[in-house]
Short mmCIF file of C-alpha atoms in Angstrom, two decimals:
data_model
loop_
_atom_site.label_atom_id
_atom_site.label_comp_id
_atom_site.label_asym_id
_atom_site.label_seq_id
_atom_site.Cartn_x
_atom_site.Cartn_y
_atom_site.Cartn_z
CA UNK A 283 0.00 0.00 0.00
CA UNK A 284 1.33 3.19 -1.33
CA UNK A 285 2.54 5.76 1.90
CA UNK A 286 0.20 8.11 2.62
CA UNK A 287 1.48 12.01 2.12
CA UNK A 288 1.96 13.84 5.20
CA UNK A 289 -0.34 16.59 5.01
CA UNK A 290 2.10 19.91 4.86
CA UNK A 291 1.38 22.23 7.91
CA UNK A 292 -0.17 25.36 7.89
CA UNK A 293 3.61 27.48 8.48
CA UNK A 294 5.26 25.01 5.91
CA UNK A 295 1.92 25.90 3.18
CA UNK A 296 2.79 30.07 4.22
CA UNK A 297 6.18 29.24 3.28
CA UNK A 298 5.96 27.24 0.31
CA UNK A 299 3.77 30.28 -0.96
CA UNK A 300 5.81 32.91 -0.06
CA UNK A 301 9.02 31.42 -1.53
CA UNK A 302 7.06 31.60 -4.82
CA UNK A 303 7.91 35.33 -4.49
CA UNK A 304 11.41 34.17 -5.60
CA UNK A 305 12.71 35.32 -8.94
CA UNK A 306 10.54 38.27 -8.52
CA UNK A 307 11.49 39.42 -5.22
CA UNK A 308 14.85 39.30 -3.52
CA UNK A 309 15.49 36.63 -1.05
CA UNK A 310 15.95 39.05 1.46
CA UNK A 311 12.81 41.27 0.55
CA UNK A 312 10.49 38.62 0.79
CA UNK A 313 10.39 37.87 4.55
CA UNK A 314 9.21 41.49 5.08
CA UNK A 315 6.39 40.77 2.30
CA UNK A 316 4.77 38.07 4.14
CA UNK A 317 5.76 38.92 7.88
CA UNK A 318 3.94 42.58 7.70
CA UNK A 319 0.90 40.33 5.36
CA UNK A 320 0.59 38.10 8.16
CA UNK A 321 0.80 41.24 10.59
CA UNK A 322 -2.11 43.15 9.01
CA UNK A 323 -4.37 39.96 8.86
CA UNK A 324 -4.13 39.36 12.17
CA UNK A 325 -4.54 43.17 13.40
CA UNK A 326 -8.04 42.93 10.91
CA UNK A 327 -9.58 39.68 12.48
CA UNK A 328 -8.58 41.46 16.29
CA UNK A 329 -10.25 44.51 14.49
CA UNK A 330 -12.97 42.77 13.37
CA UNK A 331 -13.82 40.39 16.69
CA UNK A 332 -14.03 43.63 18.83
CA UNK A 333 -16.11 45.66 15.94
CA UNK A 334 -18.34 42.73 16.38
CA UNK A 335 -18.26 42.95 20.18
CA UNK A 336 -19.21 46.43 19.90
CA UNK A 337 -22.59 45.69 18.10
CA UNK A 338 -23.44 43.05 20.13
CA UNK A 339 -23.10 45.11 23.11
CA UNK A 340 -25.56 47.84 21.21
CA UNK A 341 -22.56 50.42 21.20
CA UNK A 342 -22.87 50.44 17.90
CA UNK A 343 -22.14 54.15 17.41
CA UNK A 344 -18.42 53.69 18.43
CA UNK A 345 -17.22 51.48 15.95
CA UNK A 346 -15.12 53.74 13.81
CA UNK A 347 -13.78 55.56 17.42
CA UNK A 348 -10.07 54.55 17.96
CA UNK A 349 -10.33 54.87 22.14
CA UNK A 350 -12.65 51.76 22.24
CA UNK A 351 -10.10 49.46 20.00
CA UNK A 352 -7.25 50.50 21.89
CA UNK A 353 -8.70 50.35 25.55
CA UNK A 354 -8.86 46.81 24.60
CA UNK A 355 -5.24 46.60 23.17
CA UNK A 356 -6.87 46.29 19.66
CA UNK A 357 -5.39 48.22 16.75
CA UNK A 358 -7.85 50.22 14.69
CA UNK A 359 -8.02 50.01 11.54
CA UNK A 360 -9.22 52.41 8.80
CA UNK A 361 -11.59 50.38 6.32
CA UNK A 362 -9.19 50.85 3.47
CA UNK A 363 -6.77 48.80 5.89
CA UNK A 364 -9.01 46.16 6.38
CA UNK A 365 -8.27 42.60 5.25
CA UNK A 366 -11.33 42.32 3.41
CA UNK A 367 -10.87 45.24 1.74
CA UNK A 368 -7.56 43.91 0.37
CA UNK A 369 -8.99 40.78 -0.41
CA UNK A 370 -11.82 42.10 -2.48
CA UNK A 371 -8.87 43.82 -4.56
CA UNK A 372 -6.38 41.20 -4.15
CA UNK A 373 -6.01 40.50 -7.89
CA UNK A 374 -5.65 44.52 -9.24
CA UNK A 375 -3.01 45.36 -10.61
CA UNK A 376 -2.60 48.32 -7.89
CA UNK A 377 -2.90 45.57 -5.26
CA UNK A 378 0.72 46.73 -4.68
CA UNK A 379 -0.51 50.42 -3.58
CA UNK A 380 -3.13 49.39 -1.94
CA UNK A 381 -1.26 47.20 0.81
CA UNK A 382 1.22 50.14 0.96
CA UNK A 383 -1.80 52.27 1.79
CA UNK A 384 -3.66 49.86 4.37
CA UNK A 385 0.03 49.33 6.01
CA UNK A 386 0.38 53.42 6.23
CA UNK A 387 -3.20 54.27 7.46
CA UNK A 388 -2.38 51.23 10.08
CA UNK A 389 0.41 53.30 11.25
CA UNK A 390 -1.11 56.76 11.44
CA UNK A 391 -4.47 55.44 13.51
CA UNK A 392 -1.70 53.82 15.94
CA UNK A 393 0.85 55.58 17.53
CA UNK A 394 2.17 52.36 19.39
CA UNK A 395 3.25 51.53 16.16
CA UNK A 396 4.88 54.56 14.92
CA UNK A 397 8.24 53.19 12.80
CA UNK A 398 7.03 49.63 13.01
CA UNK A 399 5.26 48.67 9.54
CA UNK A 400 6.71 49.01 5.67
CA UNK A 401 6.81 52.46 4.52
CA UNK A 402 5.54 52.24 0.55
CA UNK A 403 7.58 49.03 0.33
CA UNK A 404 5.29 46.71 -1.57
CA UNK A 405 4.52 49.11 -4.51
CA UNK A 406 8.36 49.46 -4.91
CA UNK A 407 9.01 46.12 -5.63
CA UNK A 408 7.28 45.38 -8.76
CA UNK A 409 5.96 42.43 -7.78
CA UNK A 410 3.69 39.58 -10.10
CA UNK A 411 0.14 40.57 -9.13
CA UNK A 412 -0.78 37.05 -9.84
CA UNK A 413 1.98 35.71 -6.74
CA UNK A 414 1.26 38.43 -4.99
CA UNK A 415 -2.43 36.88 -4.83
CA UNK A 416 -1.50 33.87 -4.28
CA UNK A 417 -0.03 34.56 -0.85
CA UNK A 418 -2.98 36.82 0.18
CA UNK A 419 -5.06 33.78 -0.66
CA UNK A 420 -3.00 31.74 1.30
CA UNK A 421 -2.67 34.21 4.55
CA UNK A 422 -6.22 34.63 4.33
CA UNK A 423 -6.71 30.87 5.24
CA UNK A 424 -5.24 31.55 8.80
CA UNK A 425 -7.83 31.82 11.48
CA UNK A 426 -5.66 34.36 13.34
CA UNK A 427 -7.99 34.18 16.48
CA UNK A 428 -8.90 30.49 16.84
CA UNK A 429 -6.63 29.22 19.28
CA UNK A 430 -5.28 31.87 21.54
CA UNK A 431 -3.58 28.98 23.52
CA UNK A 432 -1.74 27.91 20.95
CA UNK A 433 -0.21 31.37 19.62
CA UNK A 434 -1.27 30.66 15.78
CA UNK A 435 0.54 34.34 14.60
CA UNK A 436 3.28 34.23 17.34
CA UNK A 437 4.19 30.51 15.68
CA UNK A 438 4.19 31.42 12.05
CA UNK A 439 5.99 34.27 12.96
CA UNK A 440 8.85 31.86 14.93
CA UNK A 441 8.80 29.44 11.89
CA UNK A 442 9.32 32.24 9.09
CA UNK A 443 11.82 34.25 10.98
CA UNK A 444 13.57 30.61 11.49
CA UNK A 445 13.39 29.66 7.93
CA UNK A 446 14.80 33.55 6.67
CA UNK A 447 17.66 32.89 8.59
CA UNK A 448 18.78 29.27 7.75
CA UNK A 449 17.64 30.44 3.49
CA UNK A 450 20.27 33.59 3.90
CA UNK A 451 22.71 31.90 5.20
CA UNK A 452 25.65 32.66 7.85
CA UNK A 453 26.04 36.12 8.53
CA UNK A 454 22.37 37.40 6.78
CA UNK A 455 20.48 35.81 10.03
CA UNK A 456 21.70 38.13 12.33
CA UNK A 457 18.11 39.59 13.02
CA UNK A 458 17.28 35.66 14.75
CA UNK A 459 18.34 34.00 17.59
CA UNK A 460 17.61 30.16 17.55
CA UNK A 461 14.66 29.48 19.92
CA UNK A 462 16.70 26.57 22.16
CA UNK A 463 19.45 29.18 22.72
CA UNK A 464 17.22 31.62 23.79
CA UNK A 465 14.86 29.52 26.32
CA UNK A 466 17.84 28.30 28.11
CA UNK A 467 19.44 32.37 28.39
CA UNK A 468 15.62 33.23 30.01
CA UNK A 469 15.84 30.01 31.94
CA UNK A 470 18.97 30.88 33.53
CA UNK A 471 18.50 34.57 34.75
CA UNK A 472 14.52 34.08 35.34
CA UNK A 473 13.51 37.93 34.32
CA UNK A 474 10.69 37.95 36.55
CA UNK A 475 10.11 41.54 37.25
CA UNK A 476 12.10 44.89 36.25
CA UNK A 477 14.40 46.34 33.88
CA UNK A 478 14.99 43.74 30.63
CA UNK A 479 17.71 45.26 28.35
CA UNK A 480 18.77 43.33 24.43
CA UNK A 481 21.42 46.05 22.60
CA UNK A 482 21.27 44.45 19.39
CA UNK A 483 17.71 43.33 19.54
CA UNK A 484 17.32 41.85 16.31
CA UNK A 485 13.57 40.56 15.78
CA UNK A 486 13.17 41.09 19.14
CA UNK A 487 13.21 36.57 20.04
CA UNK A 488 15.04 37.54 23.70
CA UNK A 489 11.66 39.34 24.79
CA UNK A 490 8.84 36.95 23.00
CA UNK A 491 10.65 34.29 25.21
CA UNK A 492 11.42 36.21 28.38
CA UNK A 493 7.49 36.60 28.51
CA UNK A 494 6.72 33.17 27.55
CA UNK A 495 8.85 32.48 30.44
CA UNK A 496 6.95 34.78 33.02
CA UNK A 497 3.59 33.33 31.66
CA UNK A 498 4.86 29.89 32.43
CA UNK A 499 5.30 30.63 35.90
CA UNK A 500 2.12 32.02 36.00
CA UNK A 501 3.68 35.61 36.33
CA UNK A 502 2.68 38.91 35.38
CA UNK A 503 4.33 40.51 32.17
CA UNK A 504 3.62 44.20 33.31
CA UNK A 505 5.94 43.40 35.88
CA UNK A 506 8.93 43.74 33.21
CA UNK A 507 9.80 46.71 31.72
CA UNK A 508 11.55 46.26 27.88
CA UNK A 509 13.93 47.81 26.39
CA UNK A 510 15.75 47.49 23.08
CA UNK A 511 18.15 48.81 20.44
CA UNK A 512 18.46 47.30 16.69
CA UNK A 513 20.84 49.38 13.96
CA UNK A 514 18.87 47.80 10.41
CA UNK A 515 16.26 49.97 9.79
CA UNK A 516 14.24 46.54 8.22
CA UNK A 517 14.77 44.74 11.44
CA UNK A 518 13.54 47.07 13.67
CA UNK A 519 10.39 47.20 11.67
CA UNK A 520 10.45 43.46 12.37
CA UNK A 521 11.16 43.45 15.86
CA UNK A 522 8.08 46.00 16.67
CA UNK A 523 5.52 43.97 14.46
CA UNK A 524 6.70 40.75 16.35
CA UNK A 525 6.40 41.96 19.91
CA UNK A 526 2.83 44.15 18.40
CA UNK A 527 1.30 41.06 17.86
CA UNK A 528 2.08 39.38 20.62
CA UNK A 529 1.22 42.69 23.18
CA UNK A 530 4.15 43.31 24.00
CA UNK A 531 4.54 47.15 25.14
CA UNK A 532 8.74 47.99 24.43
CA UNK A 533 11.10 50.72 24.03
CA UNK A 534 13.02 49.81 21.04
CA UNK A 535 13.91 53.78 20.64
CA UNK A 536 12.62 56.02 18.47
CA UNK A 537 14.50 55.18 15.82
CA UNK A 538 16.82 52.15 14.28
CA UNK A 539 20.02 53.13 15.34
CA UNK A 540 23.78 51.65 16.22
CA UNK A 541 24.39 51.17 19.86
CA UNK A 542 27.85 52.42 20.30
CA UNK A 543 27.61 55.77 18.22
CA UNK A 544 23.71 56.56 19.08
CA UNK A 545 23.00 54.68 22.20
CA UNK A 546 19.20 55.27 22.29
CA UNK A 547 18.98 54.45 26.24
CA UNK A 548 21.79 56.61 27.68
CA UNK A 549 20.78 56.64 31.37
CA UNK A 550 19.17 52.79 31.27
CA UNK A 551 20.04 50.72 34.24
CA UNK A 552 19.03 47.43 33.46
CA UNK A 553 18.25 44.42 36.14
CA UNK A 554 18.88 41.94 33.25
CA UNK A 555 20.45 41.83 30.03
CA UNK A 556 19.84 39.05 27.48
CA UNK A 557 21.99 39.98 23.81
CA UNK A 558 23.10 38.12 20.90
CA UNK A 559 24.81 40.74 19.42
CA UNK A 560 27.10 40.46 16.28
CA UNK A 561 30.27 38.62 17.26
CA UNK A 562 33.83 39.99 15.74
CA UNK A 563 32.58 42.85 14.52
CA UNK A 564 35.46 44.87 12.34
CA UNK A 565 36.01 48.71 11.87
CA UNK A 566 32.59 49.62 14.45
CA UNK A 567 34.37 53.05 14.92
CA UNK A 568 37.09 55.19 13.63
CA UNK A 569 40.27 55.18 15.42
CA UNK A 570 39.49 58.56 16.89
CA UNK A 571 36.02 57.62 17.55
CA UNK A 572 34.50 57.24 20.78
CA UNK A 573 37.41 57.27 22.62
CA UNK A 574 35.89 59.20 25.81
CA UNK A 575 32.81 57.71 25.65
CA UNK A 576 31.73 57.42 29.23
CA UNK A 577 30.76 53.48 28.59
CA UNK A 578 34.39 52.72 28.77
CA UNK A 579 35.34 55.06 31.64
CA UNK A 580 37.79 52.90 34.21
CA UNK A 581 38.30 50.28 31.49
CA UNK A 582 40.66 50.43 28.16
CA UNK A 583 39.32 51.74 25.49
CA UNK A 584 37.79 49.10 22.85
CA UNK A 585 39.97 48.19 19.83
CA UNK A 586 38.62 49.74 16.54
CA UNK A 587 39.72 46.22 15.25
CA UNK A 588 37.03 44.03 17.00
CA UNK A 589 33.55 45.19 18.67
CA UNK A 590 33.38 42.25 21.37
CA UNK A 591 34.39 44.12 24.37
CA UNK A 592 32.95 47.12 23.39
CA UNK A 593 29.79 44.81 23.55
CA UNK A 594 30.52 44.14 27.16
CA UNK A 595 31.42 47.09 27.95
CA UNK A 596 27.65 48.34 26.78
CA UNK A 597 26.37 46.28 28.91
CA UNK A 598 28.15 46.65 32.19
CA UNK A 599 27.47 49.81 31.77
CA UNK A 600 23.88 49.19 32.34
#
């Protein structure tokens, strides 16, 4: 009797669809193209369930008023940024415009997510409409809301940012941390309350799984207080969509920025520090850079030649 197929999984069908994108899109484009997809779909269906919840609880009248979305951690969203407003245009050939709008008008109607989404990215790109479509057909498959329990965003969102990393290779992945590595770093301090500092923050992994861990032991998440700092511009976008999602409140910053030369938390005194940051890095200053910068003070000055313990340094002095 012939074997019977193992039916693909809903993260490896997301990902077989997205890498259809390739030849069209740059390898390292794409994982923005279905990460802030996935994003907006799951902001419309939160959108959507407490719209609902408003009707059903006659308040009517206050559907289109931002204060009742976002006393309920819900994001509002414009109708033109409304999933099935892009789906009902999903195979125009402005499609591309359109997203860019819906991601934009997203942005404005939230300022907890000023920085966070793609800024006229998709209509940039030149994508094939008819891929394009595809995915949205795909993403709009996901029941975003079904299982709270079993994080269905926060898991697609693990698998993709896993898969980016191992398709681009060594030294492209810097924006992930592997999952195992980071349980056992959150296992080992316990960040149960206070001050939670990452320098080079990538997708933000260090704080998903520092509140996974405080859930775990039944504790309370407002307890810890996040902060974060991540140089790519792309990867800061990526960081605040993953911790959005999840509602997690953190201060990545106000903009993407590089640690040593604009340390966006100057007077930050951390209880615990969790970093993966980029190992051997070469030429992170000029030689008459940062010399008296008041990180190194009773210490030697870090070698231009290799960032490491300038890295430490960072952090001690937190």
């Amino acid at each position: 009797m012939a074997k019977q197929k193992k039916q693909k999984s809903m993260e490896e069908t997301l990902w077989d669809s997205a890498n259809k994108l390739r030849g069209t899109v740059e390898p390292s484009e794409y994982k923005h193209v279905a990460l802030s997809l996935i994003f907006l779909k799951f902001a419309s269906d939160k959108f959507e369930g407490r719209r609902r919840e408003l009707i059903e609880e006659q308040k009517g009248q206050f559907t289109e008023m931002v204060p009742f979305y976002s006393m309920k951690n819900v994001f509002y969203l414009p109708e033109e940024s409304r999933w099935s407003y892009i789906m009902e245009n999903a195979k125009q050939d402005d499609i591309a415009l359109k997203i860019d709008t819906a991601l934009h008008l997203v942005e404005k109607n939230n300022p907890s997510l000023k920085g966070a989404l793609p800024d006229n990215y998709f209509s940039r790109l030149n994508m094939d409409v008819s891929k394009l479509a595809a995915l949205l057909d795909t993403i709009n498959n996901i029941d975003t809301l079904k299982d709270k329990e079993q994080d269905i965003v926060g898991r697609v969102y693990e698998y993709f940012l896993k898969k980016f990393a191992i398709a681009e290779g060594k030294g492209k992945g810097e924006f992930y941390t592997p999952k195992s590595i980071v349980n056992l770093i959150a296992e080992m301090i316990e960040p149960f309350k206070g001050i939670i500092y990452d320098p080079a923050c990538g997708s933000g992994g260090m704080f998903v799984q520092s509140v996974k861990f405080i859930e775990s032991h039944q504790g309370n998440k407002k307890e810890l207080s996040i902060y974060g700092q991540e140089y790519t511009a792309t990867t800061y976008k990526l960081a605040k969509m993953n911790l959005a999602i999840r509602g997690i409140s953190a201060n990545l910053g106000a903009v993407p920025a590089d640690t040593f030369a604009r340390d966006q938390h100057p007077d930050l005194k951390a209880d615990y520090i969790m970093a993966n940051p980029p190992f051997n890095q070469k030429d992170w200053r000029a030689d008459n850079e940062l010399t008296d910068d008041p990180r190194w003070r009773g210490y030697e000055v870090p070698p231009a030649s290799n960032a490491n313990y300038a890295w430490v340094l960072n952090m001690v002095s937190k």
